[in-house]
Short mmCIF file of C-alpha atoms in Angstrom, two decimals:
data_model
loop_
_atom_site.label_atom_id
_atom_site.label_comp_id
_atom_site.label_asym_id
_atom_site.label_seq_id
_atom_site.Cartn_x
_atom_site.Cartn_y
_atom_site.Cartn_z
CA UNK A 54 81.96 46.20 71.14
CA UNK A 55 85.41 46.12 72.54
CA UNK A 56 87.06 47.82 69.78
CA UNK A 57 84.29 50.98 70.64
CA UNK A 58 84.63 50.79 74.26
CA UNK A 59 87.04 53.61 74.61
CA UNK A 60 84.60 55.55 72.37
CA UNK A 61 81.99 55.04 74.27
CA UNK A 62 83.69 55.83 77.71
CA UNK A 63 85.41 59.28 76.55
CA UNK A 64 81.44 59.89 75.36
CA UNK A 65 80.08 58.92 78.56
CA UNK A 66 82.55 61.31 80.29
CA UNK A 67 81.86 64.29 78.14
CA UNK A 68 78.28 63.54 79.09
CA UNK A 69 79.00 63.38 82.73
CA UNK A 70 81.15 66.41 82.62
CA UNK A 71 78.72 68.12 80.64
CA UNK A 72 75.95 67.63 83.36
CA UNK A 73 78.31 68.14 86.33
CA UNK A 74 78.69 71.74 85.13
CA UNK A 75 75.51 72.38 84.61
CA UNK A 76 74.10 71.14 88.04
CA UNK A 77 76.85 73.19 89.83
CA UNK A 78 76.55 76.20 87.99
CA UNK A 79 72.70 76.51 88.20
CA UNK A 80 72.45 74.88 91.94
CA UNK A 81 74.93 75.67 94.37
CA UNK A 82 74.04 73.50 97.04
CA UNK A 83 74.55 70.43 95.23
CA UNK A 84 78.52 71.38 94.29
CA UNK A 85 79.81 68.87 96.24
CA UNK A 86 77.85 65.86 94.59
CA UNK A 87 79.28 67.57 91.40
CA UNK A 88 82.89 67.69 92.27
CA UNK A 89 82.64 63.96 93.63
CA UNK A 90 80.78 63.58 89.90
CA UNK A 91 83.41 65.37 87.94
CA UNK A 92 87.27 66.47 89.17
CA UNK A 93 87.31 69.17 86.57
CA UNK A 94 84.59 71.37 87.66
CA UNK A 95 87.25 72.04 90.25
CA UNK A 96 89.31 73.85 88.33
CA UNK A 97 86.37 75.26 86.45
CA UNK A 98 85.54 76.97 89.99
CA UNK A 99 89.29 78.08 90.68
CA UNK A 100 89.08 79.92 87.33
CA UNK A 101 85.90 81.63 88.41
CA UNK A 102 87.93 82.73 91.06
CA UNK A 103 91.16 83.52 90.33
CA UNK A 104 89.08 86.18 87.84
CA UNK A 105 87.44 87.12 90.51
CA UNK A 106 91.01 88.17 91.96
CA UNK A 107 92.59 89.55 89.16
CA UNK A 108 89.81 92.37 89.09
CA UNK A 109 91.01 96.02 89.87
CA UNK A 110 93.66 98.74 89.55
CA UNK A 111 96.38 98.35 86.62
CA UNK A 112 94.60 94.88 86.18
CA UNK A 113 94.00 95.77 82.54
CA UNK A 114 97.68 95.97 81.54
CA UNK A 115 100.01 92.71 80.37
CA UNK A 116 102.76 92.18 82.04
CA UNK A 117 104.92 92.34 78.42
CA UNK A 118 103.13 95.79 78.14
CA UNK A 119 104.50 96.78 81.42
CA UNK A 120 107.85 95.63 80.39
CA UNK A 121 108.03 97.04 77.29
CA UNK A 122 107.45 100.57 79.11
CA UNK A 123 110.25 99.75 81.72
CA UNK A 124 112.51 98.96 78.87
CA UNK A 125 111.76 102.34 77.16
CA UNK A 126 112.41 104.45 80.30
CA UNK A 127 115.71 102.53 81.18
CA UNK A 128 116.67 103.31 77.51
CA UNK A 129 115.78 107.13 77.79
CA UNK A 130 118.10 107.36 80.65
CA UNK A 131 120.93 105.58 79.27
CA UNK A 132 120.76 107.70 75.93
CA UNK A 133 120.93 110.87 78.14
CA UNK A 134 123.77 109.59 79.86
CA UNK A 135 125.61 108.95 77.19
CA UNK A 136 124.82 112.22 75.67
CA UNK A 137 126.80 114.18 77.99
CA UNK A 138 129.36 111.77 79.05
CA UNK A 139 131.65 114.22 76.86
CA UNK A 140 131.09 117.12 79.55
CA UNK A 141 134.00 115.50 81.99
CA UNK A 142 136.20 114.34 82.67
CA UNK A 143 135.23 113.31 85.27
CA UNK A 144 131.54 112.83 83.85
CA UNK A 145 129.32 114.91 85.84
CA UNK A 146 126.92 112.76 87.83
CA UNK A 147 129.22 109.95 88.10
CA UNK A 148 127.42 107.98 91.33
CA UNK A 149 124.36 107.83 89.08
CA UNK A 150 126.25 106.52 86.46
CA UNK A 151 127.56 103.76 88.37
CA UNK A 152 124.34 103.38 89.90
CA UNK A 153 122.86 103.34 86.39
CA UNK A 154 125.96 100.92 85.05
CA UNK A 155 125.04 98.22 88.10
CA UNK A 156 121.48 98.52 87.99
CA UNK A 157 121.10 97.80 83.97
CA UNK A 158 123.76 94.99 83.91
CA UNK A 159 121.94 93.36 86.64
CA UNK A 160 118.44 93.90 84.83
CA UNK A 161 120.15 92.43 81.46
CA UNK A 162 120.93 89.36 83.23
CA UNK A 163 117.88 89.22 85.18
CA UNK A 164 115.74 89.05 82.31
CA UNK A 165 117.87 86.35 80.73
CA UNK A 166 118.06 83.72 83.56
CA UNK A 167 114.50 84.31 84.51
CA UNK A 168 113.13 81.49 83.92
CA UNK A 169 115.80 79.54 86.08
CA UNK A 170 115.17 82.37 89.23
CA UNK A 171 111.29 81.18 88.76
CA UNK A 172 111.95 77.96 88.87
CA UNK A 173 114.49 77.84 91.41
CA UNK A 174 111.94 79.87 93.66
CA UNK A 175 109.33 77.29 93.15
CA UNK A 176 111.49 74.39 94.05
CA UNK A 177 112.32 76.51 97.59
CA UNK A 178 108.86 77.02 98.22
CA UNK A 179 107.52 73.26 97.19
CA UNK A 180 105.24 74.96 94.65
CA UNK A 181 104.16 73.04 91.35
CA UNK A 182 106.69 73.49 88.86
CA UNK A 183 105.83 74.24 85.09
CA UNK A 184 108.36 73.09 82.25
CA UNK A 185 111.10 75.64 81.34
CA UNK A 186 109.70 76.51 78.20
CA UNK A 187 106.08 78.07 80.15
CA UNK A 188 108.71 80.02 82.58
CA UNK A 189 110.75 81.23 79.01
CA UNK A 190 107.35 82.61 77.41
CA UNK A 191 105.13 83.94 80.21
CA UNK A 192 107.67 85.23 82.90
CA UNK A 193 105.45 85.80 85.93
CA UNK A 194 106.60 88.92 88.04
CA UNK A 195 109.13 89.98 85.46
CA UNK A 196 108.48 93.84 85.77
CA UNK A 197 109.13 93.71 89.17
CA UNK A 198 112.42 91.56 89.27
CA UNK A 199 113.61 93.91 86.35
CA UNK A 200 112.65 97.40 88.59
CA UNK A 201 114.41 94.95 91.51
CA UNK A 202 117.80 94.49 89.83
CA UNK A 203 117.84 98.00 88.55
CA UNK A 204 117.61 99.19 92.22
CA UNK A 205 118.92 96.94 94.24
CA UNK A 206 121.96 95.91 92.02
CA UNK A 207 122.31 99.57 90.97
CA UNK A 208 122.67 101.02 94.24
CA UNK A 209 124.60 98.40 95.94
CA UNK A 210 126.74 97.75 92.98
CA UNK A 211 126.66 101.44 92.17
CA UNK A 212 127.14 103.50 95.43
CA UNK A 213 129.81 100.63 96.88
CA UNK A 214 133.08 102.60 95.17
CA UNK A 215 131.55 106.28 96.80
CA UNK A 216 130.86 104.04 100.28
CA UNK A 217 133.91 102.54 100.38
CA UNK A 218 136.04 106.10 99.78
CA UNK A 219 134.74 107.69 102.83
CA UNK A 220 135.83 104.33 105.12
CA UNK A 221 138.66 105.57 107.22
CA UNK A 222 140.76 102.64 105.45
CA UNK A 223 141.05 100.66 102.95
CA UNK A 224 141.57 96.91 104.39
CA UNK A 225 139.15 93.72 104.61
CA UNK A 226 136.57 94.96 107.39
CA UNK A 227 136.08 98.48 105.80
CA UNK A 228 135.02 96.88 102.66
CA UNK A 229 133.61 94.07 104.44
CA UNK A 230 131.45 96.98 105.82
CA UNK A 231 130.88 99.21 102.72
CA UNK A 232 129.15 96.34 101.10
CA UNK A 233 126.97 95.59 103.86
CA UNK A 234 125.83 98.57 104.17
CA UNK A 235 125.12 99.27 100.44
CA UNK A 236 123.24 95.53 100.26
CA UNK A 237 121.30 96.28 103.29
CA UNK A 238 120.24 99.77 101.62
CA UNK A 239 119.32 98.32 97.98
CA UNK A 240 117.20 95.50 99.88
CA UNK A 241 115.09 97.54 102.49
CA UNK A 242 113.83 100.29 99.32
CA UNK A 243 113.17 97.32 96.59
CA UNK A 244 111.21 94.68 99.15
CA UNK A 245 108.07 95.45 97.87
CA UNK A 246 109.26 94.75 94.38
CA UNK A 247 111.14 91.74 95.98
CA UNK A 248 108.01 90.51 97.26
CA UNK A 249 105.68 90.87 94.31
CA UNK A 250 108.58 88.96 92.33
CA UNK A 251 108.28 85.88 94.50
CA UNK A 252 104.60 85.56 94.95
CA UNK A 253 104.08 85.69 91.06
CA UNK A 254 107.01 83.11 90.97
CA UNK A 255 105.35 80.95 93.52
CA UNK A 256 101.59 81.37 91.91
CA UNK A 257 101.01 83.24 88.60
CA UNK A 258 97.41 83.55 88.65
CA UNK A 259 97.06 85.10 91.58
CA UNK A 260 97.79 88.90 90.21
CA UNK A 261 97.01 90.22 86.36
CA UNK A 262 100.57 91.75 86.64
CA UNK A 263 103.16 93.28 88.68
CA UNK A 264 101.64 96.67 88.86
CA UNK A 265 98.33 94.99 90.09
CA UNK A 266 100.09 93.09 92.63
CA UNK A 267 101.59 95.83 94.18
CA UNK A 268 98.44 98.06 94.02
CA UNK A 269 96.84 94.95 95.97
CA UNK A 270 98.69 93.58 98.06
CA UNK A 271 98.54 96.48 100.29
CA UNK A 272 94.71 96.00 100.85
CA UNK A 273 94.62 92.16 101.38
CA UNK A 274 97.20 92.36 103.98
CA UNK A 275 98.32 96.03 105.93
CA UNK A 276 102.11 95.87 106.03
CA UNK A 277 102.38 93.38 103.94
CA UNK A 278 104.70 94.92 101.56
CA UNK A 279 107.43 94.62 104.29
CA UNK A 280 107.07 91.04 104.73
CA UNK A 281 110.19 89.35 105.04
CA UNK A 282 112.32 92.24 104.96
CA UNK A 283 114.80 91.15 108.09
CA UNK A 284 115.30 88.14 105.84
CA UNK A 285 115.51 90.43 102.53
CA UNK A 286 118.10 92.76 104.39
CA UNK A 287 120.01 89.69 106.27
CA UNK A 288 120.63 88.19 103.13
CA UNK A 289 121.63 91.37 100.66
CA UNK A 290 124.03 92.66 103.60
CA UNK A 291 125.62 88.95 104.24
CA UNK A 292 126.06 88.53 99.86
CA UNK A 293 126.56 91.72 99.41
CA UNK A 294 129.73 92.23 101.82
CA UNK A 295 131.40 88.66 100.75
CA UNK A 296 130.58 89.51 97.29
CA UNK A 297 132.36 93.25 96.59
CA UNK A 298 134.75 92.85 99.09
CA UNK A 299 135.99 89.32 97.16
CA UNK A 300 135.57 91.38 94.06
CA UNK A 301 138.01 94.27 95.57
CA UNK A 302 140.46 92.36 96.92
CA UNK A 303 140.88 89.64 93.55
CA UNK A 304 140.89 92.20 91.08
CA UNK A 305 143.66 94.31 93.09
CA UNK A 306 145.90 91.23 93.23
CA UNK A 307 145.22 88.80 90.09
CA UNK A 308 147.39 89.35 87.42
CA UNK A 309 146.15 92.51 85.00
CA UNK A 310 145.20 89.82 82.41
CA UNK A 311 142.53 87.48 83.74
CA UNK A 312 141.89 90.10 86.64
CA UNK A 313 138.34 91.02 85.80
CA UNK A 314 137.36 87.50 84.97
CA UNK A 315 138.23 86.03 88.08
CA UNK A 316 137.55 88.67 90.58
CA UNK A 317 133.70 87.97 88.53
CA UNK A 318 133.46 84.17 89.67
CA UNK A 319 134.89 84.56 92.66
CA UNK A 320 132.99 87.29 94.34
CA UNK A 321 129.51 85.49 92.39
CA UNK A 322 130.58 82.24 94.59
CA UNK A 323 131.32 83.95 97.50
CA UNK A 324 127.93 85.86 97.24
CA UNK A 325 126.10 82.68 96.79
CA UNK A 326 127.72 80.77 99.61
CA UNK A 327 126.81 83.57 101.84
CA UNK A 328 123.17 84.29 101.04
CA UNK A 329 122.00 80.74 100.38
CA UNK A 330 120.82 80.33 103.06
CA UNK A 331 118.95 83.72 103.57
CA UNK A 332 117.48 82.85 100.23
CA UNK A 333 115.93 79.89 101.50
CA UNK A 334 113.99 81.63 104.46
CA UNK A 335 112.99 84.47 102.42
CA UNK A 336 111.56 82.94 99.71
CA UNK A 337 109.47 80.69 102.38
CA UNK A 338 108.83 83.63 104.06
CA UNK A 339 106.67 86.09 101.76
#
């Protein structure tokens, strides 16, 4: 008897389970006796739901699908781009290829430490975290933080050198300035991508995809696309003004060598320093 006990308990709670389901899906009124019954009929419910919420427009499409698309149409570009870079010197449209040059560096690396973006955002927010293998292969919200760091990185990364040659000068509050200015910019267009990115972070079965959570959004809650933009825009003019104008000033001085590399780390740090805490409200925020 005691060597079938465990048998007969995982039997018994099949059985239970079984029933549980059964009484709460054909009588309503008597849910609650079921959940106190069985725990997992609770999460039977929440799927019923969350499919419930995943219904309408662009709801149809994988987010891979979507990304695959993106990826084609940021490849188009760049092809053209380099197709008449021979046309210079200099290369005609040369702010959109810087804008181009920041935006798909930024995506690159965006897609690579995804997984560490979700689940630093879910550590900010206190929400449950999944193991870094589930963040690798599903990528919640990745269409959105790729169109993201092609605008946002692209325009303040691209437009800073254009910005920064109208200044009157040339010292430490001019660029200080510029790159407050081109932050603040990239931030206040891409907040509705930067908000779709964090609530699929923060809970990925809330939208079918990017696309659907922006198509949505919009009629759950009116403005809500704007949510937490004075944070957004606080915290893109604060990292991006520490970050270029670090990046300006190292490169111009370190020897011609090691130049690039450092200038890299040091304006990264300084733009972390400077928007952590921005990062904090914003993601807490939306």
């Amino acid at each position: 008897v005691e060597r079938n006990r465990p048998q007969m308990q995982q039997r018994r709670a099949w059985w239970v389970l079984l029933g549980s389901t059964t009484s709460a899906l054909s009588r309503p009124a008597t849910m609650s006796q079921a959940y106190s019954r069985a725990p997992l009929v609770r999460e039977l419910a929440a799927s019923r739901s969350e499919a419930v919420a995943v219904e309408g427009p662009f709801a149809w499409a994988s987010e891979g699908a979507l990304f695959a698309s993106v990826a084609c149409g940021v490849g188009g570009v760049l092809w053209w781009l380099a197709a008449t870079r021979h046309l210079g010197p200099p290369p005609p449209f040369l702010v959109v290829r810087e804008v181009a040059a920041g935006g798909t560096a930024a995506a690159v690396a965006e897609f690579a430490l995804y997984p560490i973006e979700v689940f630093k955002v879910k550590r900010q927010t206190k929400a449950r975290v999944a193991s870094l293998w589930e963040l690798a292969w599903r990528r919640p919200g990745v269409v959105a933080a790729t169109a993201r760091a092609l605008l946002y990185h692209g325009l303040r990364l691209g437009l800073f050198p254009a910005v920064k040659r109208l200044a009157p000068g040339q010292g430490l509050v001019e660029k200080l300035a510029a790159g407050a200015a081109c932050g603040a910019l990239g931030s206040l267009l891409c907040n509705p991508f930067d908000l779709v990115k964090t609530r699929l972070q923060r809970d990925p079965t809330r939208y079918a995809n990017s696309l659907h959570a922006l198509a949505t959004i919009p009629h759950e809650e009116r403005g809500a696309l704007w949510v937490g933009a004075p944070a957004s825009v606080a915290r893109a003019a604060a990292g991006s003004s520490f970050q270029l104008a670090t990046y300006d000033i190292v490169k111009t001085h370190a020897p011609a060598r090691s130049a690039v590399l450092l200038a890299t780390l040091a304006s990264t740090l300084a733009y972390v320093t400077a928007a952590a805490p921005f990062d904090v409200v914003k993601a807490r925020l939306v």
